[in-house]
Coordinates of C-alpha atoms in Angstrom, one line a residue:
Chain A
M22 CA 68.0 -32.5 -31.5
I23 CA 64.4 -31.6 -31.8
H24 CA 63.9 -31.4 -28.0
E25 CA 66.3 -28.5 -27.8
S26 CA 64.1 -26.5 -30.3
I27 CA 61.5 -26.2 -27.5
A28 CA 63.5 -23.4 -26.0
A29 CA 63.0 -21.4 -29.2
T30 CA 59.5 -22.5 -30.1
Q31 CA 58.1 -22.6 -26.6
A32 CA 55.8 -25.3 -28.0
V33 CA 53.4 -26.7 -25.5
V34 CA 50.6 -29.1 -25.8
T35 CA 47.4 -27.3 -24.8
L36 CA 44.8 -29.8 -25.6
D37 CA 45.1 -33.5 -26.0
V38 CA 43.8 -36.7 -24.6
P39 CA 45.4 -38.3 -21.6
L40 CA 48.2 -40.7 -22.4
P41 CA 47.7 -44.4 -21.9
D42 CA 49.3 -45.7 -18.8
I43 CA 51.6 -48.7 -18.6
F44 CA 50.3 -51.6 -20.7
W45 CA 52.9 -54.2 -20.0
G46 CA 53.3 -54.0 -16.2
W47 CA 54.5 -56.3 -13.5
F48 CA 52.7 -59.3 -14.9
V49 CA 55.0 -59.2 -17.9
T50 CA 58.0 -58.7 -15.5
M51 CA 56.9 -61.9 -13.7
N52 CA 56.6 -63.6 -17.1
M53 CA 60.2 -62.7 -18.0
W54 CA 61.7 -63.4 -14.6
A55 CA 60.0 -66.8 -14.1
K56 CA 61.0 -67.9 -17.7
S57 CA 64.6 -66.9 -17.0
I58 CA 64.8 -69.2 -14.0
G59 CA 62.9 -72.0 -15.7
T60 CA 65.1 -72.1 -18.8
G61 CA 68.2 -71.2 -16.8
L62 CA 67.9 -74.2 -14.6
V63 CA 67.8 -76.4 -17.7
F64 CA 71.0 -74.9 -19.0
M65 CA 72.6 -75.5 -15.6
L66 CA 71.4 -79.1 -15.4
F67 CA 72.9 -79.7 -18.9
L68 CA 76.2 -78.1 -17.9
L69 CA 76.2 -80.3 -14.7
M70 CA 75.6 -83.4 -16.9
K71 CA 78.5 -82.5 -19.1
K72 CA 80.9 -81.4 -16.3
N73 CA 80.2 -83.8 -13.5
P74 CA 77.4 -86.3 -14.2
D75 CA 77.9 -88.0 -10.8
E76 CA 76.6 -85.0 -9.0
M77 CA 73.3 -85.2 -11.0
K78 CA 72.1 -88.0 -8.8
G79 CA 69.2 -86.7 -6.8
L80 CA 69.1 -83.5 -8.7
R81 CA 67.6 -84.5 -12.0
T82 CA 63.9 -84.6 -10.9
P83 CA 63.9 -81.7 -8.3
T84 CA 65.7 -79.4 -10.7
L85 CA 63.3 -80.1 -13.5
I86 CA 60.3 -79.8 -11.2
V87 CA 61.4 -76.4 -10.1
S88 CA 62.0 -75.4 -13.8
F89 CA 58.6 -76.8 -14.7
V90 CA 56.9 -74.8 -11.9
M91 CA 58.7 -71.6 -13.0
M92 CA 57.7 -72.2 -16.6
N93 CA 54.1 -72.6 -15.4
V94 CA 54.4 -69.4 -13.4
F95 CA 55.5 -67.8 -16.6
L96 CA 52.6 -69.2 -18.6
L97 CA 50.1 -68.3 -15.9
F98 CA 51.2 -64.6 -15.9
T99 CA 51.3 -64.6 -19.7
L100 CA 47.7 -65.8 -19.7
A101 CA 46.6 -63.4 -16.9
D102 CA 48.1 -60.4 -18.7
L103 CA 45.8 -61.0 -21.7
H104 CA 42.7 -58.8 -21.7
Q105 CA 40.9 -61.8 -23.2
P106 CA 42.5 -64.8 -21.5
F107 CA 39.8 -67.2 -22.6
R108 CA 40.8 -66.6 -26.2
M109 CA 44.3 -67.9 -25.7
W110 CA 43.5 -70.9 -27.8
H111 CA 43.3 -68.6 -30.8
I112 CA 47.2 -68.6 -30.8
F113 CA 47.1 -72.3 -31.7
F114 CA 44.1 -72.2 -34.1
Y115 CA 44.8 -68.9 -35.8
P116 CA 48.6 -68.6 -35.6
H117 CA 50.3 -65.7 -37.2
W118 CA 53.9 -66.8 -37.7
T119 CA 55.5 -63.4 -38.2
S120 CA 54.7 -62.7 -34.5
A121 CA 57.3 -63.6 -31.9
I122 CA 54.4 -64.0 -29.5
T123 CA 53.0 -66.9 -31.6
V124 CA 56.3 -68.6 -32.2
G125 CA 57.2 -68.2 -28.5
A126 CA 53.8 -69.6 -27.3
W127 CA 54.2 -72.7 -29.4
M128 CA 57.9 -73.3 -28.4
A129 CA 57.1 -72.7 -24.7
T130 CA 54.2 -75.2 -24.9
V131 CA 56.4 -77.9 -26.5
F132 CA 59.2 -77.1 -23.9
V133 CA 56.8 -77.5 -21.0
G134 CA 55.4 -80.7 -22.6
L135 CA 58.9 -82.2 -22.8
E136 CA 59.6 -81.2 -19.3
S137 CA 56.4 -82.9 -18.1
L138 CA 57.4 -86.1 -20.0
M139 CA 60.9 -86.1 -18.4
I140 CA 59.4 -85.6 -14.9
V141 CA 56.8 -88.3 -15.4
V142 CA 59.5 -90.7 -16.6
M143 CA 61.6 -90.1 -13.6
L144 CA 58.8 -90.2 -11.1
R145 CA 57.6 -93.5 -12.5
K146 CA 61.0 -95.0 -12.9
D147 CA 59.9 -98.5 -11.9
K148 CA 56.7 -98.6 -13.9
C149 CA 57.8 -96.6 -16.9
L150 CA 56.4 -98.0 -20.1
L151 CA 58.3 -95.7 -22.4
T152 CA 61.8 -96.9 -21.6
K153 CA 63.7 -99.4 -19.5
N154 CA 66.4 -96.9 -18.7
P155 CA 64.6 -93.8 -17.5
T156 CA 67.8 -92.0 -16.4
G157 CA 69.4 -92.5 -19.8
F158 CA 66.2 -91.4 -21.5
F159 CA 66.1 -88.3 -19.3
D160 CA 69.7 -87.4 -20.1
K161 CA 69.1 -87.9 -23.9
L162 CA 66.0 -85.7 -23.8
L163 CA 67.8 -83.1 -21.7
F164 CA 70.1 -82.3 -24.7
W165 CA 67.1 -81.5 -26.9
V166 CA 65.3 -79.6 -24.1
T167 CA 68.4 -77.6 -23.6
L168 CA 68.6 -76.8 -27.3
L169 CA 64.9 -75.7 -27.2
A170 CA 65.5 -73.6 -24.1
I171 CA 67.7 -71.3 -26.1
P172 CA 64.9 -70.0 -28.4
V173 CA 62.4 -70.2 -25.6
T174 CA 64.7 -67.8 -23.7
L175 CA 65.3 -65.6 -26.7
Y176 CA 61.8 -65.1 -28.1
T177 CA 60.9 -62.4 -25.5
A178 CA 63.7 -60.4 -27.0
G179 CA 62.0 -60.9 -30.4
I180 CA 58.7 -59.6 -29.0
M181 CA 60.5 -56.6 -27.6
A182 CA 62.2 -56.0 -30.9
E183 CA 58.9 -56.2 -32.7
A184 CA 57.5 -53.6 -30.3
T185 CA 59.1 -51.0 -32.7
A186 CA 57.5 -48.1 -30.8
R187 CA 59.8 -48.8 -27.9
E188 CA 63.1 -47.6 -29.3
L189 CA 65.1 -48.7 -26.3
W190 CA 64.6 -52.4 -27.0
Q191 CA 66.9 -53.7 -29.7
M192 CA 67.0 -57.4 -30.6
S193 CA 70.8 -57.7 -30.4
T194 CA 71.1 -56.4 -26.9
E195 CA 67.9 -57.8 -25.5
S196 CA 68.7 -61.3 -26.8
V197 CA 72.0 -61.3 -25.0
Q198 CA 70.3 -59.9 -21.9
M199 CA 67.7 -62.7 -22.0
I200 CA 70.4 -65.4 -22.2
L201 CA 72.4 -63.7 -19.4
A202 CA 69.3 -63.4 -17.3
A203 CA 68.8 -67.2 -17.7
T204 CA 72.4 -68.0 -16.9
L205 CA 72.4 -65.6 -13.9
S206 CA 69.1 -66.8 -12.4
G207 CA 69.7 -70.4 -13.4
S208 CA 73.1 -70.7 -11.8
A209 CA 71.7 -68.9 -8.7
A210 CA 68.8 -71.2 -8.4
M211 CA 71.1 -74.2 -9.0
I212 CA 73.4 -73.2 -6.2
L213 CA 70.4 -72.9 -3.8
L214 CA 68.8 -76.0 -5.1
G215 CA 72.0 -78.1 -5.1
G216 CA 72.7 -77.6 -1.4
S217 CA 74.7 -80.4 0.0
K218 CA 74.2 -82.5 -3.1
L219 CA 76.7 -80.3 -5.0
S220 CA 80.4 -80.4 -4.2
D221 CA 82.1 -77.1 -3.2
K222 CA 84.0 -77.1 -6.5
T223 CA 80.8 -77.4 -8.5
K224 CA 79.1 -74.7 -6.5
Q225 CA 82.1 -72.4 -7.2
F226 CA 81.7 -73.3 -10.9
F227 CA 78.1 -72.2 -10.8
G228 CA 79.2 -69.2 -8.8
A229 CA 81.6 -68.2 -11.5
I230 CA 78.8 -68.5 -14.1
L231 CA 76.6 -66.3 -11.9
G232 CA 79.4 -63.7 -11.4
L233 CA 80.3 -63.6 -15.1
S234 CA 76.7 -63.3 -16.2
A235 CA 76.2 -60.5 -13.7
L236 CA 79.3 -58.7 -15.0
M237 CA 78.3 -59.0 -18.6
A238 CA 74.7 -57.9 -18.0
F239 CA 75.9 -55.0 -15.9
I240 CA 78.3 -53.9 -18.7
I241 CA 75.5 -54.0 -21.3
Y242 CA 73.2 -52.0 -19.0
M243 CA 75.9 -49.4 -18.3
S244 CA 76.7 -49.2 -22.0
E245 CA 73.0 -48.5 -22.7
Y246 CA 72.9 -46.0 -19.8
I247 CA 75.9 -44.1 -21.0
F248 CA 75.8 -44.5 -24.8
G249 CA 72.2 -45.4 -25.5
G250 CA 71.2 -41.8 -26.1
M251 CA 73.5 -41.7 -29.1
K252 CA 71.1 -44.0 -30.9
S253 CA 68.1 -41.8 -31.0
E254 CA 66.2 -39.0 -29.4
E255 CA 63.5 -41.3 -28.1
V256 CA 66.2 -43.3 -26.2
I257 CA 67.4 -40.0 -24.6
A258 CA 63.9 -39.3 -23.5
I259 CA 63.4 -42.8 -22.2
L260 CA 66.7 -43.0 -20.4
S261 CA 65.9 -39.7 -18.6
N262 CA 63.6 -41.7 -16.5
I263 CA 66.5 -43.5 -14.9
K264 CA 68.9 -40.6 -14.7
G265 CA 69.1 -37.7 -12.3
D266 CA 65.8 -37.4 -10.5
G267 CA 64.0 -39.6 -13.0
E268 CA 60.9 -41.5 -11.8
Y269 CA 62.7 -44.9 -12.0
A270 CA 66.3 -43.8 -11.2
T271 CA 66.3 -45.2 -7.7
M272 CA 64.7 -48.4 -8.7
F273 CA 67.1 -48.8 -11.6
W274 CA 70.2 -48.5 -9.3
V275 CA 68.6 -50.7 -6.6
G276 CA 68.2 -53.3 -9.3
Q277 CA 71.8 -52.9 -10.6
W278 CA 73.3 -53.2 -7.1
V279 CA 71.1 -56.1 -5.9
A280 CA 71.2 -58.1 -9.2
Y281 CA 74.7 -57.5 -10.4
I282 CA 77.1 -55.5 -8.3
L283 CA 76.6 -57.1 -4.9
P284 CA 76.5 -60.7 -6.2
M285 CA 79.7 -60.0 -8.1
L286 CA 81.4 -58.9 -4.9
L287 CA 80.0 -61.7 -2.9
I288 CA 81.1 -64.3 -5.5
A289 CA 84.6 -62.9 -5.4
L290 CA 84.6 -63.1 -1.6
A291 CA 83.2 -66.6 -1.7
R292 CA 86.0 -67.8 -4.0
V293 CA 88.6 -66.4 -1.6
S294 CA 86.9 -67.6 1.6
K295 CA 85.4 -70.8 0.1
S296 CA 82.1 -69.9 1.8
S297 CA 78.9 -71.5 0.7
N298 CA 76.8 -69.0 2.7
L299 CA 78.2 -66.1 0.7
L300 CA 77.4 -68.0 -2.5
N301 CA 73.8 -68.6 -1.3
L302 CA 73.4 -64.9 -0.4
A303 CA 74.7 -63.9 -3.8
S304 CA 72.2 -66.2 -5.4
I305 CA 69.3 -64.9 -3.5
L306 CA 70.2 -61.3 -4.3
A307 CA 70.7 -62.1 -8.0
I308 CA 67.3 -63.7 -8.3
V309 CA 65.5 -60.9 -6.4
G310 CA 67.4 -58.1 -8.2
L311 CA 66.8 -59.6 -11.6
W312 CA 63.0 -58.9 -11.1
V313 CA 63.7 -55.3 -10.3
V314 CA 66.1 -54.8 -13.3
K315 CA 63.7 -56.4 -15.7
H316 CA 60.8 -54.4 -14.4
V317 CA 62.5 -51.0 -14.8
W318 CA 63.7 -51.9 -18.4
L319 CA 60.1 -53.0 -19.3
V320 CA 58.4 -49.9 -18.0
I321 CA 60.5 -47.0 -18.9
P322 CA 59.9 -47.1 -22.7
Q323 CA 56.2 -47.0 -22.0
L324 CA 56.5 -43.6 -20.4
L325 CA 57.3 -42.0 -23.7
S326 CA 54.6 -40.0 -25.4
L327 CA 54.2 -41.5 -28.9
S328 CA 52.0 -38.9 -30.4
Chain B
M14 CA 43.9 -50.1 -54.9
Q15 CA 45.8 -48.6 -51.9
L16 CA 43.8 -46.2 -49.9
G17 CA 45.5 -43.3 -48.2
F18 CA 44.7 -40.2 -46.2
L19 CA 46.1 -36.7 -46.4
V20 CA 45.4 -33.9 -44.0
D21 CA 46.1 -30.3 -45.1
L22 CA 47.1 -28.6 -41.9
H23 CA 46.9 -25.2 -43.7
L24 CA 43.1 -25.8 -43.8
C25 CA 42.5 -27.5 -40.5
M26 CA 41.0 -25.1 -37.9
G27 CA 40.8 -27.6 -35.0
C28 CA 37.0 -27.7 -34.8
K29 CA 37.2 -31.4 -33.8
G30 CA 34.3 -32.2 -36.1
C31 CA 36.2 -35.2 -37.5
E32 CA 36.8 -36.4 -33.9
I33 CA 33.1 -36.3 -33.0
A34 CA 32.0 -37.8 -36.3
C35 CA 34.4 -40.7 -35.7
K36 CA 33.2 -41.2 -32.2
V37 CA 29.6 -41.3 -33.3
E38 CA 30.1 -43.4 -36.4
N39 CA 32.2 -46.1 -34.7
E40 CA 30.6 -45.9 -31.2
V41 CA 34.1 -45.3 -29.7
P42 CA 33.7 -45.7 -25.9
L43 CA 34.4 -42.9 -23.4
S44 CA 38.1 -42.3 -22.6
T45 CA 39.2 -43.8 -26.0
W46 CA 39.8 -42.2 -29.4
R47 CA 40.3 -43.5 -32.9
L48 CA 41.0 -40.0 -34.1
R49 CA 41.9 -37.0 -32.1
V50 CA 43.0 -33.4 -32.8
K51 CA 46.0 -32.3 -30.8
Y52 CA 46.5 -28.6 -30.1
V53 CA 50.0 -27.3 -29.7
D54 CA 50.7 -23.6 -28.9
V55 CA 53.9 -22.2 -30.2
G56 CA 55.7 -18.9 -29.3
A57 CA 55.5 -16.5 -26.4
F58 CA 52.8 -13.9 -25.8
P59 CA 51.9 -11.8 -27.9
E60 CA 53.6 -13.7 -30.7
T61 CA 51.7 -17.0 -30.3
K62 CA 50.2 -19.4 -32.7
R63 CA 48.0 -22.5 -32.2
T64 CA 48.6 -25.6 -34.4
F65 CA 46.1 -28.4 -34.9
T66 CA 47.0 -31.9 -35.8
P67 CA 44.5 -34.7 -36.4
L68 CA 46.1 -38.0 -35.4
R69 CA 44.8 -41.4 -36.4
C70 CA 46.1 -44.8 -37.5
N71 CA 48.6 -44.4 -40.4
H72 CA 47.6 -47.7 -42.1
C73 CA 51.3 -48.4 -42.7
E74 CA 52.3 -50.5 -45.7
N75 CA 54.8 -52.2 -43.3
A76 CA 52.6 -52.2 -40.2
P77 CA 54.4 -53.2 -37.0
C78 CA 51.0 -53.9 -35.4
E79 CA 50.1 -56.4 -38.1
R80 CA 53.4 -58.1 -37.8
I81 CA 53.3 -58.6 -34.0
C82 CA 49.6 -59.6 -33.8
P83 CA 49.8 -63.3 -32.8
V84 CA 46.4 -64.3 -34.1
S85 CA 46.1 -62.1 -37.3
A86 CA 43.3 -60.0 -35.6
L87 CA 45.1 -57.1 -37.3
H88 CA 45.2 -57.8 -41.0
Y89 CA 45.4 -56.1 -44.3
I90 CA 42.5 -55.9 -46.6
D91 CA 42.9 -55.7 -50.4
N92 CA 42.5 -51.9 -50.5
G93 CA 45.5 -51.4 -48.1
I94 CA 43.5 -50.7 -45.0
V95 CA 44.9 -52.3 -41.8
N96 CA 41.7 -53.7 -40.3
I97 CA 41.0 -55.4 -37.0
D98 CA 38.9 -58.4 -36.1
S99 CA 37.9 -57.8 -32.5
E100 CA 36.3 -61.3 -32.3
R101 CA 39.7 -62.8 -32.8
C102 CA 41.8 -60.4 -30.7
I103 CA 43.2 -61.9 -27.5
G104 CA 44.1 -58.6 -25.9
C105 CA 47.8 -59.1 -25.6
A106 CA 48.5 -55.4 -26.3
G107 CA 51.4 -56.4 -28.6
C108 CA 50.0 -54.0 -31.2
V109 CA 49.7 -51.2 -28.7
M110 CA 53.4 -51.7 -27.9
A111 CA 54.4 -51.9 -31.5
C112 CA 52.6 -48.9 -33.0
P113 CA 55.0 -46.0 -33.1
Y114 CA 52.2 -43.6 -33.4
G115 CA 50.2 -44.5 -30.3
A116 CA 47.2 -45.1 -32.5
I117 CA 45.9 -48.3 -30.9
Y118 CA 44.0 -48.6 -27.7
I119 CA 42.3 -51.4 -25.7
D120 CA 38.5 -50.9 -25.9
P121 CA 37.4 -50.8 -22.2
E122 CA 34.0 -52.5 -23.2
T123 CA 35.2 -55.3 -25.4
Q124 CA 38.7 -55.6 -23.8
T125 CA 40.2 -56.0 -27.3
A126 CA 42.5 -53.8 -29.3
D127 CA 40.8 -51.2 -31.6
K128 CA 41.9 -48.3 -33.8
C129 CA 40.9 -46.3 -36.9
T130 CA 40.0 -48.5 -39.8
Y131 CA 39.5 -45.6 -42.3
C132 CA 35.8 -46.5 -41.7
A133 CA 36.3 -49.8 -43.7
H134 CA 32.6 -50.6 -43.3
R135 CA 31.7 -47.3 -45.0
V136 CA 34.4 -47.7 -47.7
A137 CA 33.0 -51.1 -48.5
S138 CA 29.7 -49.4 -49.3
S139 CA 31.4 -46.8 -51.5
M140 CA 31.1 -44.1 -48.8
M141 CA 33.8 -41.7 -47.5
P142 CA 35.0 -42.1 -44.0
A143 CA 32.9 -40.3 -41.4
C144 CA 35.7 -37.8 -40.6
V145 CA 36.1 -36.8 -44.3
V146 CA 32.4 -36.1 -44.6
A147 CA 32.3 -34.1 -41.3
C148 CA 35.3 -31.8 -42.1
P149 CA 33.8 -28.3 -43.0
V150 CA 36.9 -27.2 -44.8
E151 CA 37.8 -30.4 -46.7
A152 CA 41.1 -30.7 -44.9
N153 CA 40.8 -34.5 -45.0
I154 CA 41.5 -35.9 -48.4
F155 CA 41.0 -39.6 -48.9
G156 CA 41.5 -41.8 -51.9
D157 CA 43.4 -44.3 -53.9
L158 CA 47.2 -43.7 -53.9
E159 CA 47.7 -46.0 -56.9
D160 CA 45.3 -43.9 -59.0
P161 CA 47.3 -40.8 -60.3
T162 CA 44.0 -39.0 -61.1
S163 CA 42.6 -39.4 -57.5
N164 CA 42.2 -36.3 -55.4
I165 CA 44.9 -37.5 -52.9
S166 CA 47.4 -38.4 -55.7
M167 CA 47.0 -35.0 -57.3
Y168 CA 47.3 -33.3 -53.9
I169 CA 50.5 -35.1 -53.3
Q170 CA 51.8 -34.2 -56.8
D171 CA 50.9 -30.5 -56.3
H172 CA 52.4 -30.0 -52.9
R173 CA 56.1 -30.1 -52.0
D174 CA 55.7 -30.2 -48.2
V175 CA 54.1 -33.6 -48.0
Q176 CA 55.3 -35.5 -44.9
V177 CA 54.6 -38.6 -42.9
R178 CA 55.0 -39.1 -39.2
K179 CA 58.3 -40.8 -38.1
P180 CA 59.5 -41.8 -41.5
E181 CA 62.7 -43.2 -39.9
K182 CA 60.6 -46.1 -38.5
G183 CA 60.3 -47.6 -42.0
T184 CA 56.6 -48.2 -41.6
N185 CA 55.7 -46.5 -44.9
P186 CA 52.5 -44.8 -43.6
H187 CA 49.6 -44.3 -46.0
H188 CA 48.7 -41.1 -44.1
F189 CA 50.2 -37.8 -45.2
Y190 CA 50.3 -34.3 -43.9
V191 CA 50.7 -31.1 -45.8
G192 CA 51.8 -27.9 -44.0
A193 CA 53.2 -29.7 -41.0
S194 CA 56.1 -28.8 -38.9
Q195 CA 58.0 -30.8 -36.3
V196 CA 55.7 -29.4 -33.7
N197 CA 52.8 -31.1 -35.4
L198 CA 54.4 -34.5 -36.1
N199 CA 57.1 -35.1 -33.5
P200 CA 55.8 -35.6 -29.9
L201 CA 59.3 -34.7 -28.6
A202 CA 59.1 -31.2 -30.2
S203 CA 56.7 -29.9 -27.6
E204 CA 56.3 -29.9 -23.8
R205 CA 53.5 -31.9 -22.4
V206 CA 52.9 -30.3 -19.0
E207 CA 50.5 -31.5 -16.3
G208 CA 46.9 -30.5 -17.1
F209 CA 47.2 -30.3 -20.9
S210 CA 43.7 -31.5 -21.3
L211 CA 41.3 -28.6 -21.0
F212 CA 38.6 -30.8 -19.5
N213 CA 40.4 -32.2 -16.5
K214 CA 43.8 -32.7 -14.9
I215 CA 44.3 -36.2 -16.0
T216 CA 47.7 -36.8 -17.5
H217 CA 47.7 -40.6 -17.7
L218 CA 44.7 -42.7 -18.1
P219 CA 44.6 -45.6 -15.7
L220 CA 43.8 -48.9 -17.5
G221 CA 42.5 -50.6 -14.5
G222 CA 43.2 -54.1 -13.1
H223 CA 46.7 -55.4 -13.0
H224 CA 48.1 -53.1 -15.6
E225 CA 49.1 -50.3 -13.2

């Protein structure tokens, strides 16, 4: 390992330019976090439709509105993060299709457009010109929107993979993490949103999704934490920021506990005690913790000197 | 034609003439650099040695910045140069995140990405890049990699220790070094302690706004 050679060479940079600071900061964290909730809710609504359509009554429109709002939060922060936000239209008029950013922007736009259509159809049930059966139309469209939600969730992993300078982010692990973030936050949001409209059994079902998503995401993070350094020297250097007295070590573990470990424990307790309050607490913790986890993973590769 | 660059580090004396010429030619704003010369000291007193490494865009054949750019602001031109259209750039910083060499920056005046273009505007007028002209020891060698009689091709043929930065990234850089060690090319091979800039104590450059 080249880093170990420093003991022999005593090599030290004596004149260079300052390093650039964090480029993708908390605006991008907001982007990923809000998108996870937005797409995750669609996944959960689809699951509910397949599992117990009777309980969808009164949940179709509110769930989709919350998803729509979160998707717009995601788009807003995406736009705000651009140094030239007023040139956003270039993505649509000069698209470069090898870029996951372009593909994602187009898919997210179509996704939000379809969500808008579904909301309008449900809000104008009585005066809908498109269809005589708005609920049936909604449910049919939900299938296609759910399908589209998969690549919309995944494309951020594609961007991270294309950011080849950031060795930590690999497409395979990041895409799984994106889906898990969506199922974690989507199930958590569904539990909170469902309230009394969902039966205890259905809530426990979403609780199980939350708990399993937390478990799998936690396993992947721990695998990266323990074995990631075997991939490359850059990853060792990056992970040093969350190990020992690393700058982001505390934040990393706060995120792991709040997003994954505590919700897992609470879900287990809620299943034993059949407590909705514990489920709600687990949901809130998972949603809050996910932001912290995503932020740490976004920032640490940017601390590495590239030249 | 595929233009390439080679720096003979045996010759480079760290005068920073290339850095200044680049700044002047391309009106590179304060706090940003298209080309810079990094000094790394090796050894312990009295057995010490100073190394100089000019660092610029590598104009990769398989450029991650070009691939990730959502609007083709970063694009290839026929001579192999990875050029940038600042009028089209939306400032997403995807290229900054993708470049394994840290060669791209956001221009604080235009708020768009920018980098070394091998002085594409000069090359288009059959002139050498400004840094090549400024180098007092001809350590910068520029030319057509596809022409076996060009200076750069012959230099590569004549030297065994021709290297590129981070070959494992698969970017196929069109920028070569002769006489380089790990200390020159690998940022992990040297310590970067607080205050490495002689001019001030700035370690990280704040980008302003919400990017903190």
